[in-house]
Amino acid sequence: MITENEKISLPKIDWALDALEPYISKEINDLHINKHHVAYVNGYNAAIDALEKAVGKRDLKSVVEIQQNIKFHGGGHTNHSLFWKNLAPVSKGGGKHPDTSSALGKQIVAQYGSVSNLIDITNSKLAGIQGSGWAFIVKNKQNGGALDVVTTANQDTISAPHLVPIIAIDAWEHAYYLQYQNVKLDYFKAIWNVINWAEAESRYSA
């Protein structure tokens, strides 16, 4: 969790840049992590510094503008940090569905019938995003751990405290265009081969 005025940094990535091939290329991961995510980190840290100065000057107009930058870059960092954690190479369990006897597995079967059905619903939500955004599979703590698939625009995060994101899928062009070009549906299908369901299970059960 980010506290007030705290600087952020790029999180540790648990796999090599080429470890998600052939589903996500090394080139995409390099650009995505070392350019785009780094830009969110730098943008957030710069905005925090600028906000402190604007508050000191009582510059209300600048404060409002800077807060929008903090929301955007902070959201980009938060969403991507989850995204990297919920990816894993096939050799380390990427794409392996949760066991139907596990807490998450039971919930998926109860609500959707199968993991494949949940994936299809998530892909449909992803395809419906206009412009840039994210799709999240979330746990509803106020509804007995029920699952839902929700989307956000741009770098907006899941802000409701009773919703716990367990899987995040990036629908921005930078996540797929170098490899899949304009056929983003192929990217949405491919990424499930490297989804870290064990991480999702851990987040669901926490």
CSV table of C-alpha atoms in Angstrom, one decimal:
chain,number,residue,atom,x,y,z
A,1,MET,CA,0.0,0.0,0.0
A,2,ILE,CA,1.2,3.5,-0.8
A,3,THR,CA,1.2,6.0,2.0
A,4,GLU,CA,0.9,9.7,1.8
A,5,ASN,CA,3.9,11.3,0.0
A,6,GLU,CA,5.7,8.0,-0.3
A,7,LYS,CA,7.8,7.4,-3.4
A,8,ILE,CA,7.3,4.2,-5.3
A,9,SER,CA,9.7,2.0,-7.4
A,10,LEU,CA,9.4,-0.8,-9.9
A,11,PRO,CA,8.4,-4.0,-8.2
A,12,LYS,CA,10.5,-7.2,-8.4
A,13,ILE,CA,9.4,-9.3,-11.4
A,14,ASP,CA,9.5,-13.0,-10.7
A,15,TRP,CA,10.3,-14.2,-14.2
A,16,ALA,CA,12.7,-13.4,-17.1
A,17,LEU,CA,11.6,-11.2,-19.9
A,18,ASP,CA,11.5,-14.1,-22.4
A,19,ALA,CA,9.8,-16.5,-19.9
A,20,LEU,CA,6.3,-15.9,-21.1
A,21,GLU,CA,7.0,-16.8,-24.8
A,22,PRO,CA,5.5,-17.6,-27.2
A,23,TYR,CA,2.3,-16.1,-25.6
A,24,ILE,CA,3.9,-12.8,-24.6
A,25,SER,CA,7.1,-11.9,-26.3
A,26,LYS,CA,10.4,-10.7,-24.7
A,27,GLU,CA,10.1,-7.5,-26.7
A,28,ILE,CA,6.7,-6.7,-25.3
A,29,ASN,CA,7.7,-7.4,-21.7
A,30,ASP,CA,10.9,-5.3,-22.0
A,31,LEU,CA,8.9,-2.3,-23.4
A,32,HIS,CA,6.0,-2.9,-21.0
A,33,ILE,CA,8.1,-3.1,-17.9
A,34,ASN,CA,11.2,-1.0,-18.5
A,35,LYS,CA,9.5,1.8,-20.4
A,36,HIS,CA,5.8,2.0,-19.7
A,37,HIS,CA,5.8,0.9,-16.0
A,38,VAL,CA,8.9,2.9,-15.3
A,39,ALA,CA,7.1,5.9,-16.8
A,40,TYR,CA,4.2,5.4,-14.4
A,41,VAL,CA,6.7,5.2,-11.5
A,42,ASN,CA,8.6,8.3,-12.5
A,43,GLY,CA,5.4,10.2,-13.3
A,44,TYR,CA,3.9,9.4,-9.9
A,45,ASN,CA,7.1,10.4,-8.0
A,46,ALA,CA,7.4,13.6,-9.9
A,47,ALA,CA,3.7,14.4,-9.2
A,48,ILE,CA,4.2,13.9,-5.5
A,49,ASP,CA,7.1,16.4,-5.5
A,50,ALA,CA,5.1,18.9,-7.5
A,51,LEU,CA,2.0,18.5,-5.2
A,52,GLU,CA,4.1,19.3,-2.2
A,53,LYS,CA,5.3,22.5,-3.8
A,54,ALA,CA,1.9,23.5,-5.1
A,55,VAL,CA,0.4,23.0,-1.6
A,56,GLY,CA,3.1,25.1,-0.1
A,57,LYS,CA,2.3,27.9,-2.6
A,58,ARG,CA,-1.5,27.5,-2.0
A,59,ASP,CA,-1.8,27.0,-5.8
A,60,LEU,CA,-5.3,25.3,-5.9
A,61,LYS,CA,-5.4,25.1,-9.7
A,62,SER,CA,-2.1,23.2,-9.8
A,63,VAL,CA,-3.1,21.0,-6.9
A,64,VAL,CA,-6.2,19.8,-8.7
A,65,GLU,CA,-4.3,19.1,-11.9
A,66,ILE,CA,-1.5,17.3,-10.1
A,67,GLN,CA,-3.9,15.1,-8.2
A,68,GLN,CA,-5.2,13.8,-11.6
A,69,ASN,CA,-1.6,12.9,-12.5
A,70,ILE,CA,-1.2,11.1,-9.2
A,71,LYS,CA,-4.4,9.2,-9.8
A,72,PHE,CA,-3.3,8.2,-13.4
A,73,HIS,CA,0.3,7.3,-12.6
A,74,GLY,CA,-0.4,5.7,-9.3
A,75,GLY,CA,-3.2,3.6,-10.9
A,76,GLY,CA,-0.8,2.6,-13.6
A,77,HIS,CA,1.7,1.4,-11.0
A,78,THR,CA,-0.9,-0.4,-8.9
A,79,ASN,CA,-2.5,-2.2,-11.8
A,80,HIS,CA,0.7,-3.2,-13.4
A,81,SER,CA,2.2,-4.5,-10.1
A,82,LEU,CA,-0.8,-6.8,-9.8
A,83,PHE,CA,-0.5,-7.7,-13.5
A,84,TRP,CA,3.1,-8.9,-13.2
A,85,LYS,CA,2.3,-11.0,-10.1
A,86,ASN,CA,-0.6,-12.8,-11.9
A,87,LEU,CA,1.6,-13.9,-14.8
A,88,ALA,CA,3.8,-17.0,-14.7
A,89,PRO,CA,5.8,-19.1,-17.2
A,90,VAL,CA,4.1,-22.3,-18.2
A,91,SER,CA,7.1,-24.1,-16.6
A,92,LYS,CA,6.2,-22.6,-13.3
A,93,GLY,CA,2.5,-23.2,-13.4
A,94,GLY,CA,1.3,-20.5,-15.8
A,95,GLY,CA,-2.1,-21.4,-17.2
A,96,LYS,CA,-2.7,-24.3,-14.8
A,97,HIS,CA,-6.3,-23.9,-13.7
A,98,PRO,CA,-7.2,-24.0,-10.0
A,99,ASP,CA,-8.2,-27.4,-8.6
A,100,THR,CA,-11.9,-27.8,-8.4
A,101,SER,CA,-11.5,-28.7,-4.7
A,102,SER,CA,-9.8,-25.4,-3.8
A,103,ALA,CA,-11.7,-22.4,-2.4
A,104,LEU,CA,-11.3,-20.5,-5.7
A,105,GLY,CA,-12.0,-23.6,-7.8
A,106,LYS,CA,-15.2,-24.3,-6.0
A,107,GLN,CA,-16.4,-20.7,-6.3
A,108,ILE,CA,-15.7,-20.7,-10.0
A,109,VAL,CA,-17.6,-23.9,-10.6
A,110,ALA,CA,-20.5,-22.8,-8.5
A,111,GLN,CA,-20.9,-19.5,-10.3
A,112,TYR,CA,-19.7,-20.2,-13.9
A,113,GLY,CA,-19.6,-24.0,-14.3
A,114,SER,CA,-15.9,-24.0,-15.3
A,115,VAL,CA,-12.8,-21.9,-15.5
A,116,SER,CA,-13.2,-21.9,-19.3
A,117,ASN,CA,-16.6,-20.2,-19.0
A,118,LEU,CA,-15.1,-17.6,-16.6
A,119,ILE,CA,-12.3,-17.0,-19.1
A,120,ASP,CA,-14.9,-16.5,-22.0
A,121,ILE,CA,-16.8,-14.0,-19.9
A,122,THR,CA,-13.7,-12.1,-19.1
A,123,ASN,CA,-12.6,-12.0,-22.7
A,124,SER,CA,-16.0,-10.7,-23.7
A,125,LYS,CA,-15.6,-7.9,-21.2
A,126,LEU,CA,-12.1,-7.2,-22.4
A,127,ALA,CA,-13.3,-7.0,-26.0
A,128,GLY,CA,-16.0,-4.5,-25.0
A,129,ILE,CA,-13.5,-2.0,-23.6
A,130,GLN,CA,-13.5,1.1,-25.7
A,131,GLY,CA,-10.1,2.6,-25.9
A,132,SER,CA,-7.7,1.7,-23.1
A,133,GLY,CA,-8.5,0.0,-19.8
A,134,TRP,CA,-8.4,-3.1,-17.7
A,135,ALA,CA,-10.5,-6.2,-16.8
A,136,PHE,CA,-10.4,-7.6,-13.3
A,137,ILE,CA,-11.7,-10.8,-11.8
A,138,VAL,CA,-12.7,-9.7,-8.3
A,139,LYS,CA,-13.8,-11.2,-5.1
A,140,ASN,CA,-16.7,-9.6,-3.3
A,141,LYS,CA,-16.1,-9.7,0.4
A,142,GLN,CA,-19.6,-8.5,1.1
A,143,ASN,CA,-21.2,-11.3,-0.9
A,144,GLY,CA,-19.7,-14.4,0.5
A,145,GLY,CA,-16.7,-14.3,-1.7
A,146,ALA,CA,-18.7,-14.2,-4.9
A,147,LEU,CA,-16.7,-13.5,-8.1
A,148,ASP,CA,-17.4,-10.9,-10.7
A,149,VAL,CA,-15.6,-9.5,-13.8
A,150,VAL,CA,-15.4,-5.7,-13.9
A,151,THR,CA,-13.6,-3.3,-16.2
A,152,THR,CA,-12.1,0.1,-15.7
A,153,ALA,CA,-11.0,2.8,-18.1
A,154,ASN,CA,-7.5,4.0,-18.6
A,155,GLN,CA,-5.5,3.4,-15.4
A,156,ASP,CA,-8.4,3.4,-13.0
A,157,THR,CA,-8.1,0.9,-10.2
A,158,ILE,CA,-10.6,-1.2,-8.2
A,159,SER,CA,-11.3,1.3,-5.5
A,160,ALA,CA,-14.3,-0.3,-3.7
A,161,PRO,CA,-12.8,-1.7,-0.4
A,162,HIS,CA,-15.1,-4.8,-0.5
A,163,LEU,CA,-13.8,-5.8,-4.0
A,164,VAL,CA,-10.5,-7.7,-4.0
A,165,PRO,CA,-8.9,-8.0,-7.5
A,166,ILE,CA,-7.4,-11.5,-7.9
A,167,ILE,CA,-6.6,-11.3,-11.6
A,168,ALA,CA,-5.9,-8.2,-13.8
A,169,ILE,CA,-5.7,-8.2,-17.6
A,170,ASP,CA,-4.2,-5.1,-19.3
A,171,ALA,CA,-6.2,-4.1,-22.4
A,172,TRP,CA,-3.9,-1.2,-23.4
A,173,GLU,CA,-2.4,-1.4,-26.8
A,174,HIS,CA,1.1,-1.4,-25.4
A,175,ALA,CA,0.4,-4.8,-23.8
A,176,TYR,CA,0.0,-6.6,-27.1
A,177,TYR,CA,0.5,-4.5,-30.3
A,178,LEU,CA,4.1,-5.4,-31.0
A,179,GLN,CA,3.1,-9.0,-31.2
A,180,TYR,CA,-0.6,-9.2,-32.0
A,181,GLN,CA,-1.0,-5.8,-33.8
A,182,ASN,CA,-4.7,-5.0,-34.1
A,183,VAL,CA,-5.9,-8.5,-33.4
A,184,LYS,CA,-6.3,-8.0,-29.7
A,185,LEU,CA,-8.7,-10.9,-29.4
A,186,ASP,CA,-5.8,-13.3,-30.0
A,187,TYR,CA,-3.9,-11.6,-27.2
A,188,PHE,CA,-6.9,-12.0,-24.8
A,189,LYS,CA,-7.0,-15.7,-25.7
A,190,ALA,CA,-3.3,-16.2,-25.4
A,191,ILE,CA,-2.6,-14.6,-22.1
A,192,TRP,CA,-4.6,-17.2,-20.2
A,193,ASN,CA,-1.7,-19.7,-21.0
A,194,VAL,CA,0.5,-17.7,-18.6
A,195,ILE,CA,-2.0,-16.6,-16.0
A,196,ASN,CA,-0.8,-17.5,-12.5
A,197,TRP,CA,-3.9,-19.1,-11.0
A,198,ALA,CA,-1.9,-20.0,-7.8
A,199,GLU,CA,-1.4,-16.3,-7.2
A,200,ALA,CA,-5.1,-15.7,-7.8
A,201,GLU,CA,-6.0,-18.5,-5.4
A,202,SER,CA,-3.7,-16.9,-2.7
A,203,ARG,CA,-5.4,-13.5,-3.2
A,204,TYR,CA,-8.8,-15.1,-3.1
A,205,SER,CA,-8.1,-17.0,0.2
A,206,ALA,CA,-6.4,-14.1,2.0
